[in-house]
Amino acid sequence: MLGDILLITDKHRKAAEKIAEYILKNKKERMIIAISGESGSGKSELVHAIAKLMRKEGIFAKPLHTDNYYNTHPLKRREWRIANGIENVVGYGEYLWDTINQNLDDFRNGRTSVMPCVDLVTEQVDQLTTNFGEVDMLLVDGLYAIKAENVDLKVFIGLTYLETKEKHTKDVRGKEVMDEVRWAILGQEHKMVQALMPLANIIVTKDYEVEVVEEISDND
Amino acid sequence: MLNDLITITPQHESSARAIFSKVLEQKKLLTKDKMIITITGEVGSGKSTISNVLGRLLKAEGIRAKIIDLDNFYKIPPLQRREWRLKNGLESIGYDEYDWESLNANIAAFINNKSATMPCVDLITSYVDELKTNYKGVDILIINGLYALRIKEADLKVFVEYTYHETREAQLYSGKEKMDDYRQKVLQREHEVVTSMKNHAEFFVDFESSLFHL
């Protein structure tokens, strides 16, 4: 993702420190960590903060945003969702899962990989080529990121769109227009995202407390 | 640039607005559809953030702008640059450190509505990825960087004024690069180069006050 604006605050840094500690304790070779949560819950901020902490430890962690993998073009998505019915189409089905899983597999095997990369200023999809051979860890963030294949650690942020309502209305990122359609989309995303909570190893609560709910096993 | 931590302050916002008005004015005078803007200023003067805000203001007007950060075009990758500079001396710091051939290929692709690839630094890993962009439908190219003033194809050359002293403090504060005697020498050298090029600019914006002059 190019041109994104992040607002990293102390709560993100504190939660990132705890998660980083857990990662270091349970570290695996070519580890994949996924972070899910609703729009505005702070996924990208958390990923950025964790990646920075890893870098301090000499671990090269690369963030990967699933928002780059929508199967509709940014400029046509809204119209497409309205035409097909928000409740019918907003969800996992909107993503290029084959490409996501292919890119994750490329990382696992240290290959050079090609992936979509949205430029939020031009609203175009560029193409990014990365050599995963030099990357040690992958931090995947996205609404449904923890649903991806072969993820080692699944983190879920419990903050919902209703609690970040103010942020959506005042959003400086200008990512999308705020109106009834957008609220309906957030409502549908909420349902889809919340259903994923049982998959989580770590939950970041509404107050950004970090709770380990299910230890990751050593042998998968 | 990937994973650039962009924090917008009111100064960035008003500097971008001043440039935005100038761009709209200038664009009307152009006989061609495509426009190239360069944004130069001292290290830490907020060039990339101002570019981002400017790009968003243009987007709201239905004008598509692609931002190119010159820092992506260093021939020596970030993790090896310091050592390379130490070995080659302070005189090696400057214009020739950049891959102008690659930048020119992107400028040509933009003008001709074609696709091109450019290096793209991931600021978290410090590794260099490769980005392929299709310039069809892109109306404006915003190129920002210390040496952007040297780009002759530019239709508008902007200079963001920001005193060296303030920049140094900003640099210390942002902690982007390790600050020591050597880094300060590098900054001093870059400051001298930027000052020597300044008179090539056409539109000056003061970062603190957002006042501008021609």
Coordinates of C-alpha atoms in Angstrom, one line a residue:
Chain A
M1 CA 0.0 0.0 0.0
L2 CA 1.4 3.4 -1.0
G3 CA 0.5 6.7 0.5
D4 CA -1.3 5.5 3.6
I5 CA -1.4 7.7 6.6
L6 CA -0.8 6.0 10.0
L7 CA -1.6 7.4 13.4
I8 CA 0.6 5.4 15.8
T9 CA -0.1 6.2 19.4
D10 CA 1.1 4.9 22.7
K11 CA -1.7 2.3 22.9
H12 CA -0.4 0.8 19.6
R13 CA 3.2 0.8 20.9
K14 CA 2.3 -0.8 24.2
A15 CA 0.3 -3.6 22.6
A16 CA 3.0 -4.0 20.0
E17 CA 5.6 -4.5 22.7
K18 CA 3.6 -7.3 24.3
I19 CA 2.9 -9.0 21.0
A20 CA 6.5 -8.7 20.0
E21 CA 7.6 -10.3 23.3
Y22 CA 5.3 -13.3 22.6
I23 CA 6.6 -13.6 19.0
L24 CA 10.2 -13.6 20.2
K25 CA 9.4 -16.3 22.8
N26 CA 7.6 -18.5 20.2
K27 CA 9.7 -17.6 17.2
K28 CA 9.7 -19.9 14.2
E29 CA 11.7 -19.9 11.0
R30 CA 10.0 -17.8 8.3
M31 CA 7.1 -17.0 10.6
I32 CA 3.8 -15.6 9.4
I33 CA 1.8 -13.5 11.7
A34 CA -1.7 -12.3 10.8
I35 CA -3.7 -9.5 12.4
S36 CA -7.4 -9.1 11.8
G37 CA -9.8 -6.5 13.0
E38 CA -12.4 -4.1 11.7
S39 CA -11.8 -0.9 9.7
G40 CA -10.3 1.7 12.0
S41 CA -9.3 -0.8 14.7
G42 CA -5.6 0.0 14.2
K43 CA -4.3 -3.1 12.3
S44 CA -1.8 -1.2 10.1
E45 CA -0.6 0.8 13.0
L46 CA 0.0 -2.3 15.1
V47 CA 1.7 -4.1 12.3
H48 CA 4.0 -1.1 11.7
A49 CA 4.9 -0.9 15.4
I50 CA 5.6 -4.6 15.7
A51 CA 7.7 -4.6 12.5
K52 CA 9.8 -1.8 13.9
L53 CA 10.4 -3.7 17.1
M54 CA 11.5 -6.8 15.2
R55 CA 13.9 -4.7 13.2
K56 CA 15.5 -3.6 16.5
E57 CA 16.1 -7.3 17.2
G58 CA 17.7 -7.7 13.9
I59 CA 14.7 -9.5 12.4
F60 CA 13.6 -8.2 9.0
A61 CA 9.7 -8.3 9.1
K62 CA 7.7 -7.2 6.1
P63 CA 4.2 -5.9 6.4
L64 CA 1.6 -7.2 3.9
H65 CA -1.8 -5.6 3.6
T66 CA -4.7 -7.7 2.3
D67 CA -6.4 -4.4 1.2
N68 CA -4.1 -4.7 -1.8
Y69 CA -5.9 -7.9 -2.9
Y70 CA -9.5 -6.8 -3.6
N71 CA -10.9 -8.4 -6.7
T72 CA -12.5 -5.2 -7.7
H73 CA -10.7 -2.0 -8.8
P74 CA -10.7 0.7 -6.0
L75 CA -12.6 3.1 -8.2
K76 CA -15.3 0.6 -9.2
R77 CA -15.8 -1.2 -5.8
R78 CA -18.4 1.0 -4.3
E79 CA -20.7 0.8 -7.4
W80 CA -20.1 -2.9 -7.7
R81 CA -21.1 -3.5 -4.1
I82 CA -24.2 -1.5 -4.4
A83 CA -25.2 -3.3 -7.6
N84 CA -24.7 -6.7 -6.1
G85 CA -26.1 -6.0 -2.6
I86 CA -23.8 -5.1 0.3
E87 CA -25.0 -8.0 2.4
N88 CA -24.4 -10.4 -0.4
V89 CA -20.9 -9.4 -1.4
V90 CA -19.0 -7.6 1.3
G91 CA -16.8 -10.2 2.9
Y92 CA -14.0 -12.8 2.2
G93 CA -15.3 -13.4 -1.3
E94 CA -14.0 -9.9 -2.4
Y95 CA -10.4 -10.9 -2.1
L96 CA -7.9 -12.6 -4.4
W97 CA -7.2 -15.4 -1.9
D98 CA -5.3 -17.4 -4.5
T99 CA -2.9 -14.6 -4.9
I100 CA -2.6 -14.0 -1.1
N101 CA -1.9 -17.7 -0.5
Q102 CA 0.5 -17.8 -3.4
N103 CA 2.4 -14.8 -2.0
L104 CA 2.5 -16.4 1.5
D105 CA 3.8 -19.6 0.0
D106 CA 6.5 -17.6 -1.9
F107 CA 7.5 -16.1 1.5
R108 CA 7.7 -19.5 3.1
N109 CA 10.0 -20.7 0.4
G110 CA 12.1 -17.5 0.2
R111 CA 11.1 -16.9 -3.4
T112 CA 10.9 -13.6 -5.3
S113 CA 7.2 -12.7 -5.5
V114 CA 4.9 -10.4 -7.4
M115 CA 1.9 -8.8 -5.7
P116 CA -0.6 -6.1 -6.2
C117 CA 0.1 -2.8 -4.4
V118 CA -2.6 -0.1 -4.2
D119 CA -1.6 3.6 -4.4
L120 CA -4.1 5.4 -2.2
V121 CA -3.3 8.7 -4.0
T122 CA -3.8 7.6 -7.6
E123 CA -6.3 4.9 -6.6
Q124 CA -4.5 2.6 -9.0
V125 CA -3.2 -0.8 -8.5
D126 CA 0.6 -1.0 -9.0
Q127 CA 2.6 -4.2 -9.1
L128 CA 5.3 -4.9 -6.5
T129 CA 8.1 -7.4 -6.8
T130 CA 9.8 -8.4 -3.6
N131 CA 12.6 -10.8 -2.9
F132 CA 11.3 -12.8 0.1
G133 CA 14.6 -14.5 0.4
E134 CA 15.9 -11.6 2.4
V135 CA 12.8 -11.3 4.6
D136 CA 12.7 -13.2 8.0
M137 CA 9.1 -12.6 9.0
L138 CA 5.8 -11.7 7.4
L139 CA 3.2 -9.5 9.2
V140 CA -0.1 -9.8 7.3
D141 CA -2.9 -7.3 8.2
G142 CA -6.4 -7.1 6.9
L143 CA -10.1 -7.6 7.9
Y144 CA -9.9 -11.3 7.3
A145 CA -6.1 -11.9 7.3
I146 CA -6.2 -14.6 10.0
K147 CA -8.2 -16.7 7.5
A148 CA -5.2 -17.1 5.2
E149 CA -3.5 -20.5 4.9
N150 CA -0.6 -21.6 7.1
V151 CA -0.5 -18.6 9.5
D152 CA 1.6 -19.3 12.6
L153 CA 0.2 -16.7 14.9
K154 CA -3.3 -15.1 14.7
V155 CA -4.0 -11.8 16.3
F156 CA -7.5 -10.4 16.6
I157 CA -8.3 -6.8 17.5
G158 CA -11.7 -6.6 19.3
L159 CA -12.3 -2.9 18.7
T160 CA -15.5 -2.5 16.5
Y161 CA -16.5 0.2 14.0
L162 CA -19.1 1.5 16.5
E163 CA -16.4 2.3 19.0
T164 CA -14.3 4.1 16.4
K165 CA -17.3 5.9 14.9
E166 CA -15.9 9.3 15.5
K167 CA -12.7 8.3 13.7
H168 CA -14.7 7.2 10.6
T169 CA -16.6 10.5 10.4
K170 CA -13.5 12.6 10.9
D171 CA -11.1 10.3 9.0
V172 CA -8.2 12.3 7.7
R173 CA -7.1 9.5 5.5
G174 CA -9.9 10.3 3.1
K175 CA -9.9 6.6 2.2
E176 CA -13.6 6.4 1.4
V177 CA -16.7 8.7 1.4
M178 CA -18.7 8.4 4.7
D179 CA -22.4 8.0 4.0
E180 CA -25.1 5.4 4.5
V181 CA -23.6 3.1 2.0
R182 CA -20.2 3.2 3.8
W183 CA -21.9 2.6 7.2
A184 CA -23.8 -0.4 5.7
I185 CA -20.4 -1.7 4.4
L186 CA -18.9 -1.3 7.9
G187 CA -21.8 -3.1 9.4
Q188 CA -21.5 -6.0 7.1
E189 CA -17.7 -6.1 7.6
H190 CA -18.4 -6.1 11.3
K191 CA -20.4 -9.3 11.1
M192 CA -17.9 -11.1 8.9
V193 CA -14.9 -10.0 11.0
Q194 CA -16.4 -10.8 14.4
A195 CA -17.1 -14.4 13.2
L196 CA -13.3 -14.9 12.9
M197 CA -12.6 -14.2 16.6
P198 CA -12.5 -17.9 17.6
L199 CA -9.5 -18.4 15.4
A200 CA -7.3 -16.0 17.3
N201 CA -4.3 -16.9 19.4
I202 CA -4.0 -13.4 20.8
I203 CA -6.8 -11.0 21.4
V204 CA -6.2 -7.2 21.6
T205 CA -9.2 -6.0 23.6
K206 CA -11.2 -2.8 23.0
D207 CA -8.9 -1.1 25.5
Y208 CA -5.9 -2.5 23.7
E209 CA -5.0 -5.0 26.4
V210 CA -3.2 -8.0 25.0
E211 CA -4.5 -11.4 26.0
V212 CA -3.1 -14.7 24.9
V213 CA -6.2 -17.0 24.5
E214 CA -4.6 -20.0 22.7
E215 CA -0.9 -20.8 22.8
I216 CA 0.5 -21.6 19.4
S217 CA 1.6 -25.2 19.1
D218 CA 5.2 -26.1 18.3
N219 CA 4.6 -28.8 15.7
D220 CA 2.6 -27.3 12.9
Chain B
M1 CA 8.4 4.3 -0.6
L2 CA 6.7 1.6 1.4
N3 CA 5.8 2.0 5.1
D4 CA 6.7 5.6 5.3
L5 CA 5.2 7.0 8.5
I6 CA 3.3 10.0 7.3
T7 CA 2.1 12.4 10.0
I8 CA 0.3 15.4 8.8
T9 CA 0.6 18.7 10.7
P10 CA -1.2 21.9 10.0
Q11 CA 2.0 23.3 8.5
H12 CA 2.1 20.4 6.0
E13 CA -1.6 21.0 5.2
S14 CA -1.2 24.7 4.6
S15 CA 2.0 24.4 2.6
A16 CA 0.3 21.8 0.4
R17 CA -2.7 24.1 0.0
A18 CA -0.4 26.9 -1.2
I19 CA 1.2 24.6 -3.8
F20 CA -2.2 23.2 -4.7
S21 CA -3.6 26.7 -5.7
K22 CA -0.4 27.3 -7.7
V23 CA -0.7 24.0 -9.5
L24 CA -4.4 24.6 -10.5
E25 CA -3.4 28.0 -11.8
Q26 CA -0.4 26.7 -13.7
K27 CA -2.3 23.7 -15.1
K28 CA -4.8 26.0 -16.9
L29 CA -2.0 27.7 -18.7
L30 CA -0.5 24.4 -20.0
T31 CA -1.3 23.3 -23.5
K32 CA -0.7 19.7 -22.7
D33 CA -2.7 17.3 -20.5
K34 CA 0.2 16.0 -18.4
M35 CA 2.1 18.1 -15.8
I36 CA 5.3 17.5 -13.9
I37 CA 5.9 19.1 -10.5
T38 CA 9.1 18.9 -8.5
I39 CA 9.2 19.5 -4.8
T40 CA 12.6 20.2 -3.2
G41 CA 13.7 21.3 0.2
E42 CA 16.1 20.5 3.0
V43 CA 16.2 17.0 4.6
G44 CA 13.3 16.8 6.9
S45 CA 11.4 19.8 5.5
G46 CA 8.4 17.6 5.0
K47 CA 8.6 17.1 1.2
S48 CA 7.1 13.7 1.1
T49 CA 4.2 14.5 3.5
I50 CA 3.5 17.7 1.6
S51 CA 3.4 15.7 -1.6
N52 CA 1.0 13.2 -0.1
V53 CA -1.4 16.0 1.0
L54 CA -1.1 17.7 -2.3
G55 CA -1.9 14.4 -4.1
R56 CA -5.0 14.0 -2.0
L57 CA -6.2 17.6 -2.6
L58 CA -5.7 16.9 -6.4
K59 CA -7.6 13.6 -6.0
A60 CA -10.6 15.5 -4.5
E61 CA -10.6 17.6 -7.7
G62 CA -10.6 14.4 -9.9
I63 CA -6.9 15.0 -10.8
R64 CA -4.8 11.9 -10.5
A65 CA -1.3 12.5 -9.2
K66 CA 1.5 9.9 -8.8
I67 CA 4.1 10.7 -6.3
I68 CA 7.7 9.7 -6.9
D69 CA 10.2 10.0 -4.0
L70 CA 13.7 10.4 -5.3
D71 CA 15.1 8.6 -2.3
N72 CA 14.0 5.4 -3.9
F73 CA 16.5 6.0 -6.7
Y74 CA 19.8 5.8 -4.8
K75 CA 22.1 3.4 -6.7
I76 CA 23.5 2.1 -3.4
P77 CA 20.8 0.5 -1.3
P78 CA 20.1 1.9 2.2
L79 CA 21.9 -0.7 4.2
Q80 CA 25.1 -0.3 2.3
R81 CA 25.0 3.5 1.7
R82 CA 26.7 4.7 4.9
E83 CA 29.7 2.4 4.3
W84 CA 29.8 3.3 0.7
R85 CA 29.9 7.0 1.5
L86 CA 32.6 6.5 4.1
K87 CA 34.7 4.7 1.6
N88 CA 34.2 7.2 -1.2
G89 CA 34.4 10.4 0.8
L90 CA 32.0 13.3 1.3
E91 CA 32.5 14.6 -2.2
S92 CA 30.7 11.4 -3.5
I93 CA 27.5 12.6 -1.8
G94 CA 25.1 14.1 -4.2
Y95 CA 23.6 14.1 -7.7
D96 CA 25.6 11.1 -9.0
E97 CA 24.3 8.8 -6.2
Y98 CA 21.0 8.6 -8.0
D99 CA 19.9 6.3 -10.8
W100 CA 18.8 9.1 -13.2
E101 CA 18.4 6.6 -16.0
S102 CA 15.6 4.8 -14.2
L103 CA 13.9 8.1 -13.2
N104 CA 14.0 9.4 -16.7
A105 CA 12.5 6.1 -18.0
N106 CA 9.6 6.7 -15.6
I107 CA 9.2 10.4 -16.7
A108 CA 9.1 9.2 -20.3
A109 CA 6.5 6.5 -19.5
F110 CA 4.4 9.1 -17.7
I111 CA 4.5 11.5 -20.7
N112 CA 3.7 8.7 -23.1
N113 CA 1.0 6.9 -21.0
K114 CA 3.0 3.8 -20.7
S115 CA 4.1 1.5 -17.9
A116 CA 7.5 1.6 -16.2
T117 CA 9.2 0.0 -13.2
M118 CA 11.0 1.9 -10.4
P119 CA 12.8 0.9 -7.3
C120 CA 10.7 1.2 -4.1
V121 CA 12.4 1.2 -0.7
D122 CA 10.6 -0.5 2.2
L123 CA 11.4 1.7 5.1
I124 CA 10.8 -1.0 7.6
T125 CA 13.0 -3.7 6.1
S126 CA 15.3 -1.2 4.3
Y127 CA 15.3 -3.5 1.3
V128 CA 14.5 -2.3 -2.2
D129 CA 11.4 -3.7 -4.0
E130 CA 10.5 -3.0 -7.6
L131 CA 7.2 -1.2 -8.4
K132 CA 5.5 -1.4 -11.7
T133 CA 3.1 1.5 -12.5
N134 CA 0.8 2.2 -15.4
Y135 CA 0.9 5.9 -16.1
K136 CA -2.2 5.8 -18.3
G137 CA -4.7 8.0 -16.7
V138 CA -2.2 9.7 -14.4
D139 CA -2.5 13.5 -14.9
I140 CA 0.3 14.8 -12.7
L141 CA 3.7 13.5 -11.6
I142 CA 4.9 14.9 -8.3
I143 CA 8.6 14.2 -7.9
N144 CA 10.1 15.1 -4.5
G145 CA 13.6 14.9 -3.3
L146 CA 16.8 16.9 -2.6
Y147 CA 17.8 17.0 -6.3
A148 CA 14.4 17.1 -7.9
L149 CA 15.2 20.7 -9.0
R150 CA 17.6 19.2 -11.6
I151 CA 14.7 17.7 -13.5
K152 CA 14.4 19.8 -16.7
E153 CA 11.0 18.4 -17.7
A154 CA 9.3 20.0 -14.7
D155 CA 6.4 22.4 -15.4
L156 CA 6.5 23.8 -11.8
K157 CA 9.5 23.8 -9.5
V158 CA 8.6 24.1 -5.9
F159 CA 11.1 24.8 -3.0
V160 CA 10.0 24.3 0.6
E161 CA 11.9 26.7 2.8
Y162 CA 13.0 25.4 6.2
T163 CA 16.1 26.5 8.0
Y164 CA 19.0 24.1 8.4
H165 CA 19.0 24.4 12.2
E166 CA 15.3 23.4 12.4
T167 CA 15.9 20.6 10.0
R168 CA 18.7 19.2 12.1
E169 CA 16.5 19.2 15.2
A170 CA 13.7 17.5 13.2
Q171 CA 16.2 14.9 12.0
L172 CA 17.3 14.3 15.6
Y173 CA 13.8 14.0 16.7
S174 CA 12.5 11.7 13.9
G175 CA 15.4 9.3 14.4
K176 CA 15.2 8.1 10.8
E177 CA 18.9 7.7 10.6
K178 CA 21.5 7.4 13.3
M179 CA 22.8 10.9 14.3
D180 CA 26.5 11.3 14.8
D181 CA 29.3 13.5 13.6
Y182 CA 29.4 11.8 10.3
R183 CA 25.7 12.0 9.7
Q184 CA 25.9 15.7 10.6
K185 CA 28.6 16.2 8.0
V186 CA 26.4 14.5 5.4
L187 CA 23.6 16.8 6.3
Q188 CA 25.9 19.8 6.0
R189 CA 27.0 18.7 2.6
E190 CA 23.4 18.2 1.4
H191 CA 22.5 21.6 2.8
E192 CA 25.2 23.2 0.7
V193 CA 24.1 21.4 -2.4
V194 CA 20.5 22.3 -1.9
T195 CA 21.4 26.0 -1.3
S196 CA 23.4 26.1 -4.5
M197 CA 20.4 24.8 -6.5
K198 CA 17.8 26.9 -4.9
N199 CA 17.7 29.6 -7.5
H200 CA 16.4 27.2 -10.0
A201 CA 13.1 27.0 -8.2
E202 CA 10.0 29.0 -9.3
F203 CA 7.7 28.8 -6.3
F204 CA 8.9 29.1 -2.7
V205 CA 6.8 28.0 0.3
D206 CA 7.9 28.7 3.8
F207 CA 7.1 25.6 5.9
E208 CA 6.5 27.5 9.2
S209 CA 4.3 30.3 8.0
S210 CA 3.1 28.7 4.7
L211 CA 3.7 32.1 3.1
F212 CA 4.9 31.8 -0.5
H213 CA 6.7 33.9 -3.1
L214 CA 7.8 33.5 -6.6

